[in-house]
Short mmCIF file of N, CA and C in Angstrom, two decimals:
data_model
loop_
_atom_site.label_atom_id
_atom_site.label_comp_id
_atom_site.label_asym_id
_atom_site.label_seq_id
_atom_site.Cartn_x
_atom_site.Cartn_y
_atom_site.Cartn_z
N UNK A 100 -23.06 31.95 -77.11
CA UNK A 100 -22.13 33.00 -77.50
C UNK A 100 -21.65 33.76 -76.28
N UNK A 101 -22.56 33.88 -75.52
CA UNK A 101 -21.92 34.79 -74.13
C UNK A 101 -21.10 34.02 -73.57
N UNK A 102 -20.63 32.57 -73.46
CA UNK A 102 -19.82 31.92 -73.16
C UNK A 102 -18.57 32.07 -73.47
N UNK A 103 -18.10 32.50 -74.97
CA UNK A 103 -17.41 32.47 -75.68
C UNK A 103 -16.63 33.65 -75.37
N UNK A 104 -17.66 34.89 -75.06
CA UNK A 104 -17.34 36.15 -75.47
C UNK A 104 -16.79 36.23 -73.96
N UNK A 105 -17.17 35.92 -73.34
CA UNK A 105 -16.78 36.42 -71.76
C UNK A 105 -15.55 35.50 -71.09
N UNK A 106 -14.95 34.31 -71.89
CA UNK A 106 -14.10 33.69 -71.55
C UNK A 106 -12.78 34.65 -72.31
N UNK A 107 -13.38 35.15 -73.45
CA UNK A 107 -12.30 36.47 -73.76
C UNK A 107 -12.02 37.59 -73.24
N UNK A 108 -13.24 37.83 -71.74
CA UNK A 108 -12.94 39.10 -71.29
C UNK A 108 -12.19 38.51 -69.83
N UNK A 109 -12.63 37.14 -69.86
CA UNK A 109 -12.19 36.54 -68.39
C UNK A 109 -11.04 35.39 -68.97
N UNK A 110 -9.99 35.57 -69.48
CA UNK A 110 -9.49 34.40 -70.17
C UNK A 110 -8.52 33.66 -69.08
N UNK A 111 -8.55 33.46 -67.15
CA UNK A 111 -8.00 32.95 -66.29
C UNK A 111 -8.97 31.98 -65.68
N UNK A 112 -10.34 31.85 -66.02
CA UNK A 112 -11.11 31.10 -66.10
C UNK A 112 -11.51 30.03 -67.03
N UNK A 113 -10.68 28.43 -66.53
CA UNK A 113 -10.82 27.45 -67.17
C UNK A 113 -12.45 26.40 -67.09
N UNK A 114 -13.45 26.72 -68.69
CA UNK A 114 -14.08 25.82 -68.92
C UNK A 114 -14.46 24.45 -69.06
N UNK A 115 -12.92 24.01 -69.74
CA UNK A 115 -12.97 22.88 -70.14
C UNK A 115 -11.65 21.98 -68.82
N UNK A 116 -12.16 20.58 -68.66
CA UNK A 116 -11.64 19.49 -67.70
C UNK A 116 -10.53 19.41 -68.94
N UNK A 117 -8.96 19.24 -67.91
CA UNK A 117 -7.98 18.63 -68.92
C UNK A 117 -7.95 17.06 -68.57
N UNK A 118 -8.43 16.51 -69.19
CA UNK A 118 -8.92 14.84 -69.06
C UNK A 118 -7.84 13.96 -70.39
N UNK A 119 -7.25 13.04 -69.72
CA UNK A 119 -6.79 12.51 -68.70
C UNK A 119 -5.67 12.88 -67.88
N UNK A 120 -5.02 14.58 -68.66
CA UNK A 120 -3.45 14.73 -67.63
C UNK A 120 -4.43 14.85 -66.43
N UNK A 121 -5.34 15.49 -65.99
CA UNK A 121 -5.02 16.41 -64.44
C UNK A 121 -6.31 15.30 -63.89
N UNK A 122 -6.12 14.03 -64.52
CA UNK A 122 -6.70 12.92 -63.63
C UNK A 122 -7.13 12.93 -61.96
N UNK A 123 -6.57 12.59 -61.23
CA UNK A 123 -6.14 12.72 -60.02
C UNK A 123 -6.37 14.22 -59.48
N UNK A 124 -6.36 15.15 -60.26
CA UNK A 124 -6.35 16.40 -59.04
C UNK A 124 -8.11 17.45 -59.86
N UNK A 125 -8.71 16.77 -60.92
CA UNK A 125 -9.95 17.20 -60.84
C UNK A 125 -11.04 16.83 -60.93
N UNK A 126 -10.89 15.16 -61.24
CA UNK A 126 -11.70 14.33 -61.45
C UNK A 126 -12.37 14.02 -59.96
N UNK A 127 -13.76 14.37 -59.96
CA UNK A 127 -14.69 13.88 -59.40
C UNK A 127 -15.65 12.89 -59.76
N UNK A 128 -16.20 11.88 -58.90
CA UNK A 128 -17.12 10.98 -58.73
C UNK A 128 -17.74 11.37 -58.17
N UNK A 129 -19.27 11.28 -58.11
CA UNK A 129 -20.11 11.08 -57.29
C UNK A 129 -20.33 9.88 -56.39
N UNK A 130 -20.51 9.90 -55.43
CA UNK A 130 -20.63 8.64 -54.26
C UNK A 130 -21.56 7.49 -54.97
N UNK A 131 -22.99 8.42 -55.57
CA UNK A 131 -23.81 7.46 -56.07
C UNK A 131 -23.90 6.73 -57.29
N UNK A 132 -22.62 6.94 -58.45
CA UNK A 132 -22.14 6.60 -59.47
C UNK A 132 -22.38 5.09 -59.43
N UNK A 133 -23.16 4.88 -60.72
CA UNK A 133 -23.10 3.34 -61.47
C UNK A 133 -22.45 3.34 -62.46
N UNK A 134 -21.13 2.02 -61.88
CA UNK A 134 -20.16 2.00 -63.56
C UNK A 134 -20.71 0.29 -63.27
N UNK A 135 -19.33 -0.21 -63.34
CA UNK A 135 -19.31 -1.70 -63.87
C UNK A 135 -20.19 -2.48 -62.57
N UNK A 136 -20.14 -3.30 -63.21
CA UNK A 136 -20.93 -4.56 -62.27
C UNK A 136 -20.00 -5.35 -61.63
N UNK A 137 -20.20 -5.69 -60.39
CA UNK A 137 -19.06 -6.72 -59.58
C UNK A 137 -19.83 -7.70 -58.86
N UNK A 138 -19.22 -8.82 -58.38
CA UNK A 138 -19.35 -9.33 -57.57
C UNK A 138 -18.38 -9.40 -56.31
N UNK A 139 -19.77 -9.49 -55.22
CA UNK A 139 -19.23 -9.28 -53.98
C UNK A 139 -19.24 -11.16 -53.01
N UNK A 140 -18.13 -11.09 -52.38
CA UNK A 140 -17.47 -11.87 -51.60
C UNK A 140 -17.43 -11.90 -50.27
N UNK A 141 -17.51 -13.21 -49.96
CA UNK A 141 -17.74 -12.34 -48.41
C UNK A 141 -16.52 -12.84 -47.14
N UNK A 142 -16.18 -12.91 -46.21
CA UNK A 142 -15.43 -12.53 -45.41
C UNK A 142 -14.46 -14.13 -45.58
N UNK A 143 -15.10 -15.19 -46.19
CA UNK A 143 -14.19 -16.35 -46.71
C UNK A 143 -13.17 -16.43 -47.84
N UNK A 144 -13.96 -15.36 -48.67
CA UNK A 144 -13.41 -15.22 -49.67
C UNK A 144 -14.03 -15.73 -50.81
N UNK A 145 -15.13 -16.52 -50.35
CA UNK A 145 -16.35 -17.02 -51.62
C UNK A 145 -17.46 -15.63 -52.00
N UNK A 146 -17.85 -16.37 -53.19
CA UNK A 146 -18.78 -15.11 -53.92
C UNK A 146 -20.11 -15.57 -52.87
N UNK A 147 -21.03 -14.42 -53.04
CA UNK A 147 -21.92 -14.72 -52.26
C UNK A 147 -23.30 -15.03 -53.15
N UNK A 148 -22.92 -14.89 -54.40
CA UNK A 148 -23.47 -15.56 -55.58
C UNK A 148 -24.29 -16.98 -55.53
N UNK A 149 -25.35 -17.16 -55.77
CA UNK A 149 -25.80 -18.29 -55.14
C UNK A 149 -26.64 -18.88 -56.26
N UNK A 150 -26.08 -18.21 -57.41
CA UNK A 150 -26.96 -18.45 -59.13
C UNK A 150 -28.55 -18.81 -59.57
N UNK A 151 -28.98 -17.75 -58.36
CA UNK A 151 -30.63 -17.67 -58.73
C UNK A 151 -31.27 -17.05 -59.82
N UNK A 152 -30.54 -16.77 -60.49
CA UNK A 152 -30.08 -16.03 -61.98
C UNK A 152 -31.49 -14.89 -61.66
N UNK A 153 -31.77 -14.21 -60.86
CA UNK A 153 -32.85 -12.80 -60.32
C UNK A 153 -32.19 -11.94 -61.24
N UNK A 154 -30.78 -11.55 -61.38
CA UNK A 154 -30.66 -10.87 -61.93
C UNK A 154 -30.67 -10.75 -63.44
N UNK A 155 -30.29 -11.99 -64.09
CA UNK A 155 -30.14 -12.35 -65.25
C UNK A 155 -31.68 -11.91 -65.93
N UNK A 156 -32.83 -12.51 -64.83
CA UNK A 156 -34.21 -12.39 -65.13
C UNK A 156 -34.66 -10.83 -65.33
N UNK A 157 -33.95 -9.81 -64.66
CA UNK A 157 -34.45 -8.67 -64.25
C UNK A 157 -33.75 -7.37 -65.07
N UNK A 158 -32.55 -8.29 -65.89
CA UNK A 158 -31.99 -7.24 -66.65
C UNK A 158 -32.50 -6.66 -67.95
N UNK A 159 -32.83 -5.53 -68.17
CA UNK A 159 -33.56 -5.28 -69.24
C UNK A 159 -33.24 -5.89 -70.82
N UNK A 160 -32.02 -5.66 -70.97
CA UNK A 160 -31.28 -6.12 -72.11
C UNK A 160 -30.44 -7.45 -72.06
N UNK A 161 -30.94 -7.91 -71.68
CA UNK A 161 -29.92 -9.28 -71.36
C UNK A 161 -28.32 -8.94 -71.27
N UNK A 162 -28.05 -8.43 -70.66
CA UNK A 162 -26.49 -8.15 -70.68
C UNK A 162 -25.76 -8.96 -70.08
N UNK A 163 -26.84 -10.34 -68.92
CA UNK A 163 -26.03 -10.89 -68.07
C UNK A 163 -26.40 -12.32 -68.28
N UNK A 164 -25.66 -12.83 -68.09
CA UNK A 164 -25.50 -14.43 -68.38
C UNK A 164 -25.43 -15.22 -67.84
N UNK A 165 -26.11 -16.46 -66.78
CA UNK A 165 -25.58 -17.06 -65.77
C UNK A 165 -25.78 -18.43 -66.43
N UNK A 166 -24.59 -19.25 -66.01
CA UNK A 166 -24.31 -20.24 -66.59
C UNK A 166 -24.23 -21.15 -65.18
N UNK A 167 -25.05 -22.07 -64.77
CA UNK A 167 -25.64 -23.17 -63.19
C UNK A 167 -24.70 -24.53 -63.85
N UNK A 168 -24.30 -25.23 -63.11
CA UNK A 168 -23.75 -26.49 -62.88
C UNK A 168 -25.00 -27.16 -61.84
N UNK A 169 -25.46 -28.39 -61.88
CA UNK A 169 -26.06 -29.15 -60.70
C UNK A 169 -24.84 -29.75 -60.35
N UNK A 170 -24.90 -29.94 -58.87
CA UNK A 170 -23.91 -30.83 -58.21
C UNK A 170 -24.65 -31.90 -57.22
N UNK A 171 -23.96 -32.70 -56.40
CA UNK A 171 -24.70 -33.43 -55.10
C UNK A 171 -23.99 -33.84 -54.38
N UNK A 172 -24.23 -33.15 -53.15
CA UNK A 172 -23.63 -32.49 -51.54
C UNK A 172 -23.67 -33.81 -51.13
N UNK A 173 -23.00 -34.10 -50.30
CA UNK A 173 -22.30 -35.48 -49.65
C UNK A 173 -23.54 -36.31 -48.75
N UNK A 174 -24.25 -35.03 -48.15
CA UNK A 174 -26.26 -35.45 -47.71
C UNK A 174 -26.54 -36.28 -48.77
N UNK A 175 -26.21 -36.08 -50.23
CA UNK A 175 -27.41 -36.32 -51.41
C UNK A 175 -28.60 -35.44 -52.20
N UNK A 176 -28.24 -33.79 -51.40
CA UNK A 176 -29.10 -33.42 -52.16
C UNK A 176 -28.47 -32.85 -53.29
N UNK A 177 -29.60 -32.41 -54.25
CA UNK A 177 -28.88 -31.90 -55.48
C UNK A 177 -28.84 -29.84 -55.30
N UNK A 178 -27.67 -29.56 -55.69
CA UNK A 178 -27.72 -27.88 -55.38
C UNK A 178 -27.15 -27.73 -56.04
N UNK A 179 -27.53 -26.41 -56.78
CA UNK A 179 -26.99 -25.40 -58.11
C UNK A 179 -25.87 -24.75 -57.55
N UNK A 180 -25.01 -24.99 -58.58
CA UNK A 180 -23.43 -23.85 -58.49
C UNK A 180 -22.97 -23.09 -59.45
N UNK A 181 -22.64 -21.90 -59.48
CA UNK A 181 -22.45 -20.62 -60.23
C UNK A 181 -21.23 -21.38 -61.14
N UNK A 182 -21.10 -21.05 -62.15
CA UNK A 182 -20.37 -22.01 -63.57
C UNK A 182 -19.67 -20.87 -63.78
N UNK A 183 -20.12 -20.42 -64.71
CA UNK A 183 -19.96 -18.79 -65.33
C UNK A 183 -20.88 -17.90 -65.29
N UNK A 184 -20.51 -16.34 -64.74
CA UNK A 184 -21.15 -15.24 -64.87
C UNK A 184 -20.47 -14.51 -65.64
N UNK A 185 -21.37 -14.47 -66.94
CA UNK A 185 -21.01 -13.18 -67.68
C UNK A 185 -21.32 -12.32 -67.90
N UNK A 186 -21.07 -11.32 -68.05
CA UNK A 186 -21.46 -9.91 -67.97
C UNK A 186 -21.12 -8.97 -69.20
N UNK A 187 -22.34 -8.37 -70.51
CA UNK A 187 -21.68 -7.88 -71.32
C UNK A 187 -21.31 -6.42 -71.20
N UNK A 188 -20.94 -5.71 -71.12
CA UNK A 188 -20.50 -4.33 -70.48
C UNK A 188 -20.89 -3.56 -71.64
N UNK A 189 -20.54 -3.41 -72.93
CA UNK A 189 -21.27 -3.04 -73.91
C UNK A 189 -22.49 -2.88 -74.24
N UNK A 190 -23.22 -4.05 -73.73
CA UNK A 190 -24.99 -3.53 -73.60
C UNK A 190 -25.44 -2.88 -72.33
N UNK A 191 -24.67 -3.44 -71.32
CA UNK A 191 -25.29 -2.69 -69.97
C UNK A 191 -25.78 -1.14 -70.17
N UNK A 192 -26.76 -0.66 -69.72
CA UNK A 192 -27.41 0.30 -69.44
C UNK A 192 -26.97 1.15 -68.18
N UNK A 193 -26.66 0.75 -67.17
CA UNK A 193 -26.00 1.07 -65.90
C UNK A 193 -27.85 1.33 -65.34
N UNK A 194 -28.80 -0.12 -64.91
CA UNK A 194 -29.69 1.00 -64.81
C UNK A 194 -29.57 0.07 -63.09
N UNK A 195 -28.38 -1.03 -62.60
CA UNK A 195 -28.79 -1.52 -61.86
C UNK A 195 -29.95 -2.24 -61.59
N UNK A 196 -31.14 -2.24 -62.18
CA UNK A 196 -32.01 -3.28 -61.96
C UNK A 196 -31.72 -4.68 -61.40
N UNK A 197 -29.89 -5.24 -61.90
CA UNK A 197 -29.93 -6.54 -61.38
C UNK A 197 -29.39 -6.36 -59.88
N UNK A 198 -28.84 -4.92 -59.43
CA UNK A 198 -28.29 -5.48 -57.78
C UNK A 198 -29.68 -5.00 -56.94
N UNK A 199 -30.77 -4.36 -57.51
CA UNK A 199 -31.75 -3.85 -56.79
C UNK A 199 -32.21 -5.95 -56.70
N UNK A 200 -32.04 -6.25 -57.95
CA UNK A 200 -33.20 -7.89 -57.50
C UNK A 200 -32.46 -8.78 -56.68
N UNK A 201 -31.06 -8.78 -56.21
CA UNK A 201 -30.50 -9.77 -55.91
C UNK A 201 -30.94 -9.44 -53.96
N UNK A 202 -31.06 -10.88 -54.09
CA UNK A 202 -31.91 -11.30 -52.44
C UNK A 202 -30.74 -11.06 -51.85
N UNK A 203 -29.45 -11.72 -51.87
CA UNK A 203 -28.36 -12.32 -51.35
C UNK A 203 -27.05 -11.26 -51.21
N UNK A 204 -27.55 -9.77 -51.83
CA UNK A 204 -26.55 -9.19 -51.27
C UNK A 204 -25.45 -8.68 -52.09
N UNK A 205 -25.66 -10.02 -53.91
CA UNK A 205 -24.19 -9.89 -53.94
C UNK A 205 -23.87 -9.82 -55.36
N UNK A 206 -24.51 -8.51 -55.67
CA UNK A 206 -24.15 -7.67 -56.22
C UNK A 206 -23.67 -5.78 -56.09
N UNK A 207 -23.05 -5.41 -56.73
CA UNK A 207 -22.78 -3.62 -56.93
C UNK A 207 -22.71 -3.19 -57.74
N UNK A 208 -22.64 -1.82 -58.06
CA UNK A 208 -22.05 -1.01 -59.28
C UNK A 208 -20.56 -0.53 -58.49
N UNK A 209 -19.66 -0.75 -59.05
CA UNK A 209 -18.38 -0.02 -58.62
C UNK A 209 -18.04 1.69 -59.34
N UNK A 210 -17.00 2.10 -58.94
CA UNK A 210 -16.96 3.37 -60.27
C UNK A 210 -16.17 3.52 -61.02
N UNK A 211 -15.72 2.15 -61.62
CA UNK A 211 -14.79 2.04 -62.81
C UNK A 211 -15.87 2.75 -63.50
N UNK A 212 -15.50 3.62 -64.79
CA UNK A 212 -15.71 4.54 -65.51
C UNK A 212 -14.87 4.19 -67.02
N UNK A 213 -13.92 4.28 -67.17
CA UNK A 213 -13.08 4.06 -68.00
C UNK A 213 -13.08 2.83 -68.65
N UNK A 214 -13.45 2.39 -69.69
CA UNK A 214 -13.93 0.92 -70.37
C UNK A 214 -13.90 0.95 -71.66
N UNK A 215 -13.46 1.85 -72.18
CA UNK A 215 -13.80 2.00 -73.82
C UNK A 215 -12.35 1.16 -74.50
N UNK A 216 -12.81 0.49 -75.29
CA UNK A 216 -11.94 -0.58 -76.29
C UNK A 216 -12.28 -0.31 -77.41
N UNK A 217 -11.39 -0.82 -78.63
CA UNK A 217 -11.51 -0.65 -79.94
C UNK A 217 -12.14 -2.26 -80.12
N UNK A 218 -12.25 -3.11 -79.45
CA UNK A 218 -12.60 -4.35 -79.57
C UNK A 218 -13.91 -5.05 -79.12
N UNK A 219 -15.27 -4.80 -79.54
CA UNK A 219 -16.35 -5.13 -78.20
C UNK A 219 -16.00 -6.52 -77.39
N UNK A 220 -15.49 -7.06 -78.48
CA UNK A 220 -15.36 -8.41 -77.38
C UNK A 220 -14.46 -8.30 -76.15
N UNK A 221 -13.98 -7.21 -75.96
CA UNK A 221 -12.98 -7.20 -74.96
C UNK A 221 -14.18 -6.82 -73.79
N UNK A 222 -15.03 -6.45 -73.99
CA UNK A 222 -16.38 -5.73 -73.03
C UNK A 222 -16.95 -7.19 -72.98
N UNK A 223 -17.02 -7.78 -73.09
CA UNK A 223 -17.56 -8.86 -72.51
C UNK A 223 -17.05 -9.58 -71.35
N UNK A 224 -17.34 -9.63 -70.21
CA UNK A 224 -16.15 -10.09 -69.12
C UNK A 224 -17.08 -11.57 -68.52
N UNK A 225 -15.88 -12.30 -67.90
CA UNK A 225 -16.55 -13.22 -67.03
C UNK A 225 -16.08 -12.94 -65.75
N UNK A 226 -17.36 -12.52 -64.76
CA UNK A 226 -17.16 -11.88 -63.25
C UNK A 226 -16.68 -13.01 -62.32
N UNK A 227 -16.78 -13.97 -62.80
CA UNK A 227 -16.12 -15.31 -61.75
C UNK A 227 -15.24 -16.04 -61.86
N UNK A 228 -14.24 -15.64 -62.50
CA UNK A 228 -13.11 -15.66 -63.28
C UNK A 228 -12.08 -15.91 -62.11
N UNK A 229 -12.23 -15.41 -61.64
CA UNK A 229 -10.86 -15.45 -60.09
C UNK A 229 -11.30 -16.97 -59.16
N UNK A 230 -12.63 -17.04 -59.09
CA UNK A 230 -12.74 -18.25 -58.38
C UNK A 230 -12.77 -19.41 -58.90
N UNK A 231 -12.42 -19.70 -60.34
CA UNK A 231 -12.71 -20.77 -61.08
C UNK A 231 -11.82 -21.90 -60.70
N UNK A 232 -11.82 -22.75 -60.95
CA UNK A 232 -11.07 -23.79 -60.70
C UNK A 232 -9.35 -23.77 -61.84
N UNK A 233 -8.35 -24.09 -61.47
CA UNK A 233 -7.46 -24.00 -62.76
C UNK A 233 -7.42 -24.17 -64.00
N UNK A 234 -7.95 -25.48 -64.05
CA UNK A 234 -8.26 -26.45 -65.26
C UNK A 234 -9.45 -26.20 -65.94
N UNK A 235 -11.03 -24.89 -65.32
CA UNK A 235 -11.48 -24.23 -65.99
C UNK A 235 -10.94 -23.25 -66.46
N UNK A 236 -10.31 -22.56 -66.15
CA UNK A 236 -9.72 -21.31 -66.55
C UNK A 236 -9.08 -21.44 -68.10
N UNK A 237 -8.60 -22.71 -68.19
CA UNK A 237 -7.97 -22.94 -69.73
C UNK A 237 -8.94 -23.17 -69.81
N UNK A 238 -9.85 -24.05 -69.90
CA UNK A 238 -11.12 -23.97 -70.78
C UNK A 238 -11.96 -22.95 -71.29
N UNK A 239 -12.02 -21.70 -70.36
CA UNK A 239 -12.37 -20.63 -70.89
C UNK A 239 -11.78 -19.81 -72.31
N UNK A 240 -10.31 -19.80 -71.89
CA UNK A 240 -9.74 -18.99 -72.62
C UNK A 240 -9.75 -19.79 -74.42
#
């Protein structure tokens, strides 16, 4: 109530954030903010993803999905390749557990914030989506 009462004696003092007009001129982040999950790339332009699925193992709620291909390297040996990473954004927790397990670097939390859909399936993303091959890409969709 003293809130109430004193914004009537002080009524040039704004309580409430005007969200989304004054976007840009009051919206703060914190530096240490966990939003979405990304993958990180490295100076080739490949993911640095190396599908030891640590994180998949380490996520509390299963939110993450790693989908391995075997292949065999021109040597002959046999080595795992990242297929699909999916990521459900709707269950995520934001608790990071999976970029704390990853050996390799290559994961983050970014500070996308803004994610809400009328659709959950639209929260379901595939993070490797950009590097896929063409002719997977229709297969996905």
């Amino acid at each position: 109530m003293f809130r109430t009462f004193s914004s009537l004696v002080h009524p040039n003092r704004i309580l409430t954030q005007q969200y989304p007009e004054n976007r840009e001129t009051t919206l703060y982040i914190p530096e240490r903010f966990q939003g979405e999950l990304h993958l990180i790339e490295d100076e080739n332009g490949e993911l640095k993803c190396t599908a030891c699925t640590l994180c998949q193992t380490a996520c509390p709620n299963g939110t993450i999905r790693i989908e391995v291909e075997k292949i065999t390297t021109p040597e002959g040996k046999s080595k795992r390749v990242l297929s699909r990473y999916i990521y459900d954004l709707g269950r995520c927790t934001f608790c990071a557990q999976c970029v704390d397990s990853c050996n390799f670097g290559a994961l983050e939390m970014i500070n996308q914030f803004e994610n809400s859909e009328y659709d959950k399936r639209k929260l379901v993303k595939l993070l490797n989506e950009r590097h896929l091959p063409d002719n997977r890409k229709e297969e996905q969709a």
